[in-house]
mmCIF file of C-alpha atoms and ligand atoms in Angstrom:
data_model
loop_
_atom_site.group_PDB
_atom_site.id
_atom_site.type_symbol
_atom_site.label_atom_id
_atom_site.label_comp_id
_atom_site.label_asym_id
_atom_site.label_seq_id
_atom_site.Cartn_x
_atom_site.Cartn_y
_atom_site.Cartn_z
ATOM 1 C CA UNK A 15 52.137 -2.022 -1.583
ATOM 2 C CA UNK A 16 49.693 -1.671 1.392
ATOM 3 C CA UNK A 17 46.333 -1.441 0.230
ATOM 4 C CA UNK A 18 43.844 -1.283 4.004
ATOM 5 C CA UNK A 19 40.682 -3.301 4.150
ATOM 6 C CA UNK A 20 38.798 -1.292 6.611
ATOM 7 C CA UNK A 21 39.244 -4.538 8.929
ATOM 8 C CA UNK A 22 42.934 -4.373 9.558
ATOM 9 C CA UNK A 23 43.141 -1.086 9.888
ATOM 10 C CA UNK A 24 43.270 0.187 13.760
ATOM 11 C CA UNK A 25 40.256 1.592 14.873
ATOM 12 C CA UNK A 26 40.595 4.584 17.533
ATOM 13 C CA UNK A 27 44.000 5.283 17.402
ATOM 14 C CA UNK A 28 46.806 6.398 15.064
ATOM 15 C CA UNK A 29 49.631 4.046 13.336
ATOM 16 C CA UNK A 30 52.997 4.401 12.219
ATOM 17 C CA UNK A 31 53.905 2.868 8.540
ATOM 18 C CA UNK A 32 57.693 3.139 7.199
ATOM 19 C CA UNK A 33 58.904 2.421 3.949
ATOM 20 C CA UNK A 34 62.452 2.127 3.881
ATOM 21 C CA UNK A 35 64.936 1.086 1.076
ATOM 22 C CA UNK A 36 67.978 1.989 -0.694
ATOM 23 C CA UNK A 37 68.580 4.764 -2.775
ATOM 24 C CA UNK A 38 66.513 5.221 -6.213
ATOM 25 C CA UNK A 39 63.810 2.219 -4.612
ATOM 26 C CA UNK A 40 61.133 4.619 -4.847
ATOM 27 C CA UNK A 41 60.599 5.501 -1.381
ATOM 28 C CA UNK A 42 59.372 9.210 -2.152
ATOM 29 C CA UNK A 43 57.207 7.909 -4.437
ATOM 30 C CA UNK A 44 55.860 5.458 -2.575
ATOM 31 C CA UNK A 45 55.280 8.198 0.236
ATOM 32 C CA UNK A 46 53.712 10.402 -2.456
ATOM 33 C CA UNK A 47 51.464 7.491 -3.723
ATOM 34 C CA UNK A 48 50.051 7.018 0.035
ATOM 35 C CA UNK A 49 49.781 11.237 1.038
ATOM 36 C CA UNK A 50 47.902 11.723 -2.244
ATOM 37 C CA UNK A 51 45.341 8.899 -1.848
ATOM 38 C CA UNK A 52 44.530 10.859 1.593
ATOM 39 C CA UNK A 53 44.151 13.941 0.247
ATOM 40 C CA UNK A 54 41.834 12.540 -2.170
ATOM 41 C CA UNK A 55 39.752 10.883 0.647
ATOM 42 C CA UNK A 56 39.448 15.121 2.125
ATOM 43 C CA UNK A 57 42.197 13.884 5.411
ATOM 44 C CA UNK A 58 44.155 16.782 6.082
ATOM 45 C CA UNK A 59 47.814 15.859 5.088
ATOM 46 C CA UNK A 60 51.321 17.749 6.473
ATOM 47 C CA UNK A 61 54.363 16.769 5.377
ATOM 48 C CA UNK A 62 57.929 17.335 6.599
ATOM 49 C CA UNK A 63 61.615 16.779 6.034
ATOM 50 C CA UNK A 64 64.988 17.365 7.897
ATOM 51 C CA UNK A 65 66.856 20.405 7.700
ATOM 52 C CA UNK A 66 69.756 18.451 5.595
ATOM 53 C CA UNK A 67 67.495 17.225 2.177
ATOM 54 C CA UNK A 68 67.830 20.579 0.163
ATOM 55 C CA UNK A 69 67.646 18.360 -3.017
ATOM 56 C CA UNK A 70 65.500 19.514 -6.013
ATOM 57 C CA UNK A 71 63.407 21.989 -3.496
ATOM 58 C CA UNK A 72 63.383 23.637 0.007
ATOM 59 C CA UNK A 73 59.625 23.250 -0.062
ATOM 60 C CA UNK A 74 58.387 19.979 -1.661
ATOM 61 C CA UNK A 75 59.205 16.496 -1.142
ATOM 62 C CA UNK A 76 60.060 15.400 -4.820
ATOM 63 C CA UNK A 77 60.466 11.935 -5.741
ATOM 64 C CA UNK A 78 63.281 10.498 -8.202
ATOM 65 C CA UNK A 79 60.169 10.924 -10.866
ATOM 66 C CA UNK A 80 60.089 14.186 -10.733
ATOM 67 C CA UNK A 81 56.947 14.091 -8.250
ATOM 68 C CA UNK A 82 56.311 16.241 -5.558
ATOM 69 C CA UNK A 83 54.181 17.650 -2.611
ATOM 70 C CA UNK A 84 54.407 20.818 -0.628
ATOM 71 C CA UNK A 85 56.711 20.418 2.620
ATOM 72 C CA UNK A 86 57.518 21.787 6.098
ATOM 73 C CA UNK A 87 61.410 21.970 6.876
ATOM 74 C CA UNK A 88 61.891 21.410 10.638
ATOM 75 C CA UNK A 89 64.978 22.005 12.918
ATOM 76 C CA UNK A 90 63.442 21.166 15.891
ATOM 77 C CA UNK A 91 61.404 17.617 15.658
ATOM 78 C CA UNK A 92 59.282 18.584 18.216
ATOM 79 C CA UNK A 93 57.365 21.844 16.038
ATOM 80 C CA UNK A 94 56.263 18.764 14.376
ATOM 81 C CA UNK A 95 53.811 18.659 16.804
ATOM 82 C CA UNK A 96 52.828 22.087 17.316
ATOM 83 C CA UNK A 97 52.758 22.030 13.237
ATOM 84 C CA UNK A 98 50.327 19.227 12.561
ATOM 85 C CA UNK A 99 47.466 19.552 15.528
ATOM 86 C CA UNK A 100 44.422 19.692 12.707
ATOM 87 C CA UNK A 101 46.206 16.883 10.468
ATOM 88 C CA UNK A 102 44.711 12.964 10.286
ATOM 89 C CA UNK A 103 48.012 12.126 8.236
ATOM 90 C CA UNK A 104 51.666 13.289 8.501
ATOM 91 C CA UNK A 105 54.423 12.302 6.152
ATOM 92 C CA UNK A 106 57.638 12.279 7.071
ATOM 93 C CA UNK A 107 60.601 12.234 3.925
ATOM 94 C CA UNK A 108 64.211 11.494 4.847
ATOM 95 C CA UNK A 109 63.776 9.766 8.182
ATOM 96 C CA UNK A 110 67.117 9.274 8.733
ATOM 97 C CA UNK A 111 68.679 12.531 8.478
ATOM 98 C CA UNK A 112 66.505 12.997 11.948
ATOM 99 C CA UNK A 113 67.669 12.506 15.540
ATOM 100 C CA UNK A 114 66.234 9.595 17.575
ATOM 101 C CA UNK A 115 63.759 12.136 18.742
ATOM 102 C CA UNK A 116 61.771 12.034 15.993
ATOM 103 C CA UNK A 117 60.527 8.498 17.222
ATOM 104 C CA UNK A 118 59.042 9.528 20.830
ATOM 105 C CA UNK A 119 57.198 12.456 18.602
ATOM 106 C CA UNK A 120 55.821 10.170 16.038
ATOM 107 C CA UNK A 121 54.731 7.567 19.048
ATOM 108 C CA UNK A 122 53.056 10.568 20.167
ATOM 109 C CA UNK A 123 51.328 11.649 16.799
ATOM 110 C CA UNK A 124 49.933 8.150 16.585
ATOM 111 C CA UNK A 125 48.914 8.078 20.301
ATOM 112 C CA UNK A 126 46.852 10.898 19.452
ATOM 113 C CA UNK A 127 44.715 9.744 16.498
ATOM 114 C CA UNK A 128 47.182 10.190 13.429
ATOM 115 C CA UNK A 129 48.373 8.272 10.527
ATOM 116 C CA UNK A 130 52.347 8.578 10.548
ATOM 117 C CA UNK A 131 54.417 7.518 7.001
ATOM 118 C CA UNK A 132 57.696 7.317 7.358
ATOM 119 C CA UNK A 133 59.748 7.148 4.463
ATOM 120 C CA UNK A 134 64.070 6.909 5.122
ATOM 121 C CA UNK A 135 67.343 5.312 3.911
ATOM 122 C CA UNK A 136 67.704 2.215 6.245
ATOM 123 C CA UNK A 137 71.525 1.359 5.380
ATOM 124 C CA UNK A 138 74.437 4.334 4.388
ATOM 125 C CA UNK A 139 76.937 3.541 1.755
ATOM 126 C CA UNK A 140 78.492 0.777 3.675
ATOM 127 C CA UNK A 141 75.262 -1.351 4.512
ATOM 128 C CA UNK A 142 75.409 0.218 7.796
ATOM 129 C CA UNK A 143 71.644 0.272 9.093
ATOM 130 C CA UNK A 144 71.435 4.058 9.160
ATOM 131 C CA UNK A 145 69.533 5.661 12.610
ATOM 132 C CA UNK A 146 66.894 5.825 13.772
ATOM 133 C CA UNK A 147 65.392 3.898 10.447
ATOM 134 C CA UNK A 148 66.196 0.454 12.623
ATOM 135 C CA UNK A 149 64.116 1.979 15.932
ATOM 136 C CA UNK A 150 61.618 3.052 13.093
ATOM 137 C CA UNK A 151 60.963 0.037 11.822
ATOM 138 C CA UNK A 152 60.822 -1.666 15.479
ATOM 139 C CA UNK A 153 58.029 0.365 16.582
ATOM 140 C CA UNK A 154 55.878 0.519 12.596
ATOM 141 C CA UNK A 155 52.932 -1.128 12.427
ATOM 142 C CA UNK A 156 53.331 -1.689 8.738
ATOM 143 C CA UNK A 157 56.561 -1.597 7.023
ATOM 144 C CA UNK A 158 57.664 -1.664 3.037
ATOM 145 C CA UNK A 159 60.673 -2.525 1.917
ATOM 146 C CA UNK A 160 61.065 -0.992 -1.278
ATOM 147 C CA UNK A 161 64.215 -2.471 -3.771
ATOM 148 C CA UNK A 162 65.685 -0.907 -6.780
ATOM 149 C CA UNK A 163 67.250 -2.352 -9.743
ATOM 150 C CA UNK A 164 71.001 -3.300 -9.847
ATOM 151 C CA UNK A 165 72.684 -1.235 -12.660
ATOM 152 C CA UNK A 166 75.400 -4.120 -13.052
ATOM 153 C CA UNK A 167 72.920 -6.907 -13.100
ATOM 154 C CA UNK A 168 69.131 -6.284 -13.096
ATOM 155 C CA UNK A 169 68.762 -7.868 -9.854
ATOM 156 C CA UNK A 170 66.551 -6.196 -7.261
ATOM 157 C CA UNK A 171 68.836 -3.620 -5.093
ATOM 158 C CA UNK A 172 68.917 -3.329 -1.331
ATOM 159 C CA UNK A 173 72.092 -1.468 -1.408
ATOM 160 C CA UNK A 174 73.474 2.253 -2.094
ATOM 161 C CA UNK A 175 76.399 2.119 -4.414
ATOM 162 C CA UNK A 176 78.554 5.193 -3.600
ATOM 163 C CA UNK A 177 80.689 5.737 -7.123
ATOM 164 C CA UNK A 178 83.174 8.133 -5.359
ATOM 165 C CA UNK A 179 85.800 7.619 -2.484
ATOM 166 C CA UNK A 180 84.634 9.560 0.633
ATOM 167 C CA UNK A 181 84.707 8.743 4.580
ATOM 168 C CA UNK A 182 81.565 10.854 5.111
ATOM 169 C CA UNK A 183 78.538 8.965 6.346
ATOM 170 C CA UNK A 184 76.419 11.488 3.885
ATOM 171 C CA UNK A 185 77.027 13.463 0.842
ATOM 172 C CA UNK A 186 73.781 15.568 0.550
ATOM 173 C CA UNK A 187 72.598 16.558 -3.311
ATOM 174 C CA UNK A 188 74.967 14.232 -4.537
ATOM 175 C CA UNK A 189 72.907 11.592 -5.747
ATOM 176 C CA UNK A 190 74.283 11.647 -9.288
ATOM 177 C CA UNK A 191 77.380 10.167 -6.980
ATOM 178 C CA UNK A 192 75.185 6.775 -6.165
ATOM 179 C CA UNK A 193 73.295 4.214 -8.010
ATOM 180 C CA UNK A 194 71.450 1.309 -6.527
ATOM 181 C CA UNK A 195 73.497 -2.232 -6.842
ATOM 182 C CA UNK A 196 72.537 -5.782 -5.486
ATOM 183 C CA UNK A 197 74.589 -7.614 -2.889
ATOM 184 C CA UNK A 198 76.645 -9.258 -5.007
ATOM 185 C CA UNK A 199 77.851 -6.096 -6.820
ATOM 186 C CA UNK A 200 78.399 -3.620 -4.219
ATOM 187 C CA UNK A 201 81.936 -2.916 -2.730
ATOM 188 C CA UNK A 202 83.316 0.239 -0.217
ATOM 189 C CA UNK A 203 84.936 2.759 -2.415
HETATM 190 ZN ZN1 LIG B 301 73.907 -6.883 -9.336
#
């Protein structure tokens, strides 16, 4: 994971990292891991997440692991702004369930001084990259990839197994309905 020597880290100006994975990869955690390390360092942290991502709690971002930090809901991507004036870092959970808007704000948040982590589900059920994690990942300084572990095969997992038949692009609080597979074992339902 990114670890900053104070020489490659931009001096004067904001950034954008995203970490972006499949299901169960550990990209909540990850986020967690990063927002925590900058609280401990005194930098004022806000997080937020999408209206959708009611899972586990309306008001933390909790990881897989049972995790979690307090969060901001938004409707509207651009109270993101108004919300986080006095913050060096905001974290944003569940990238994808935003609208391509969320990617002029967070241009903007780094524009103006801040640290932006972006954590999000680059592919759906179908290994369809899932926007706006591909415009997210264009304009990151930094990106991780995080993989899970095939259930089938132990392999490392890029892609979310959905267990049940369904045409919908998202089935929100279902997760007991995925698992994380490798390429080799995951199939449409
Ligand atoms: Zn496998």
């Amino acid at each position: 994971m990114i670890e900053y020597n104070l020489k490659s880290v931009p001096q004067n100006t904001g950034w954008i990292e995203v970490i972006a994975g499949c299901m169960f990869s550990g990209k909540t955690e990850e986020l967690i891991r990063r927002l925590r390390r900058a609280q401990i360092a005194k930098l004022n942290v806000k997080i937020f997440k999408p209206e959708i991502d009611k899972r586990y709690s309306s008001e933390k971002i909790v990881s897989h692991s049972e995790q979690s930090l307090p969060s901001t809901i938004i409707n509207n991507t651009s109270d993101i702004l108004d919300l986080s004036h006095d913050s060096h870092v905001v974290g944003i959970d569940e990238a994808q369930f935003f609208d391509s808007s969320i990617l002029e704000i967070c241009i903007k948040l780094a524009a103006s001084g801040k640290r932006v982590i972006a954590a999000g589900l680059d592919m759906d059920y179908r290994g369809v990259p899932f926007e706006p994690m591909p415009q997210f990942l264009a304009i990151a300084e930094y990106i991780t990839k995080t993989l899970a572990i095939c259930v089938v095969c132990g392999n490392p997992a890029n892609m979310t197994q959905r267990k049940i038949a369904s045409g919908e692009r998202v089935l929100v609080g279902a997760s007991d309905s995925y698992e994380a597979r490798c390429r080799l074992h995951h199939y449409i339902p």
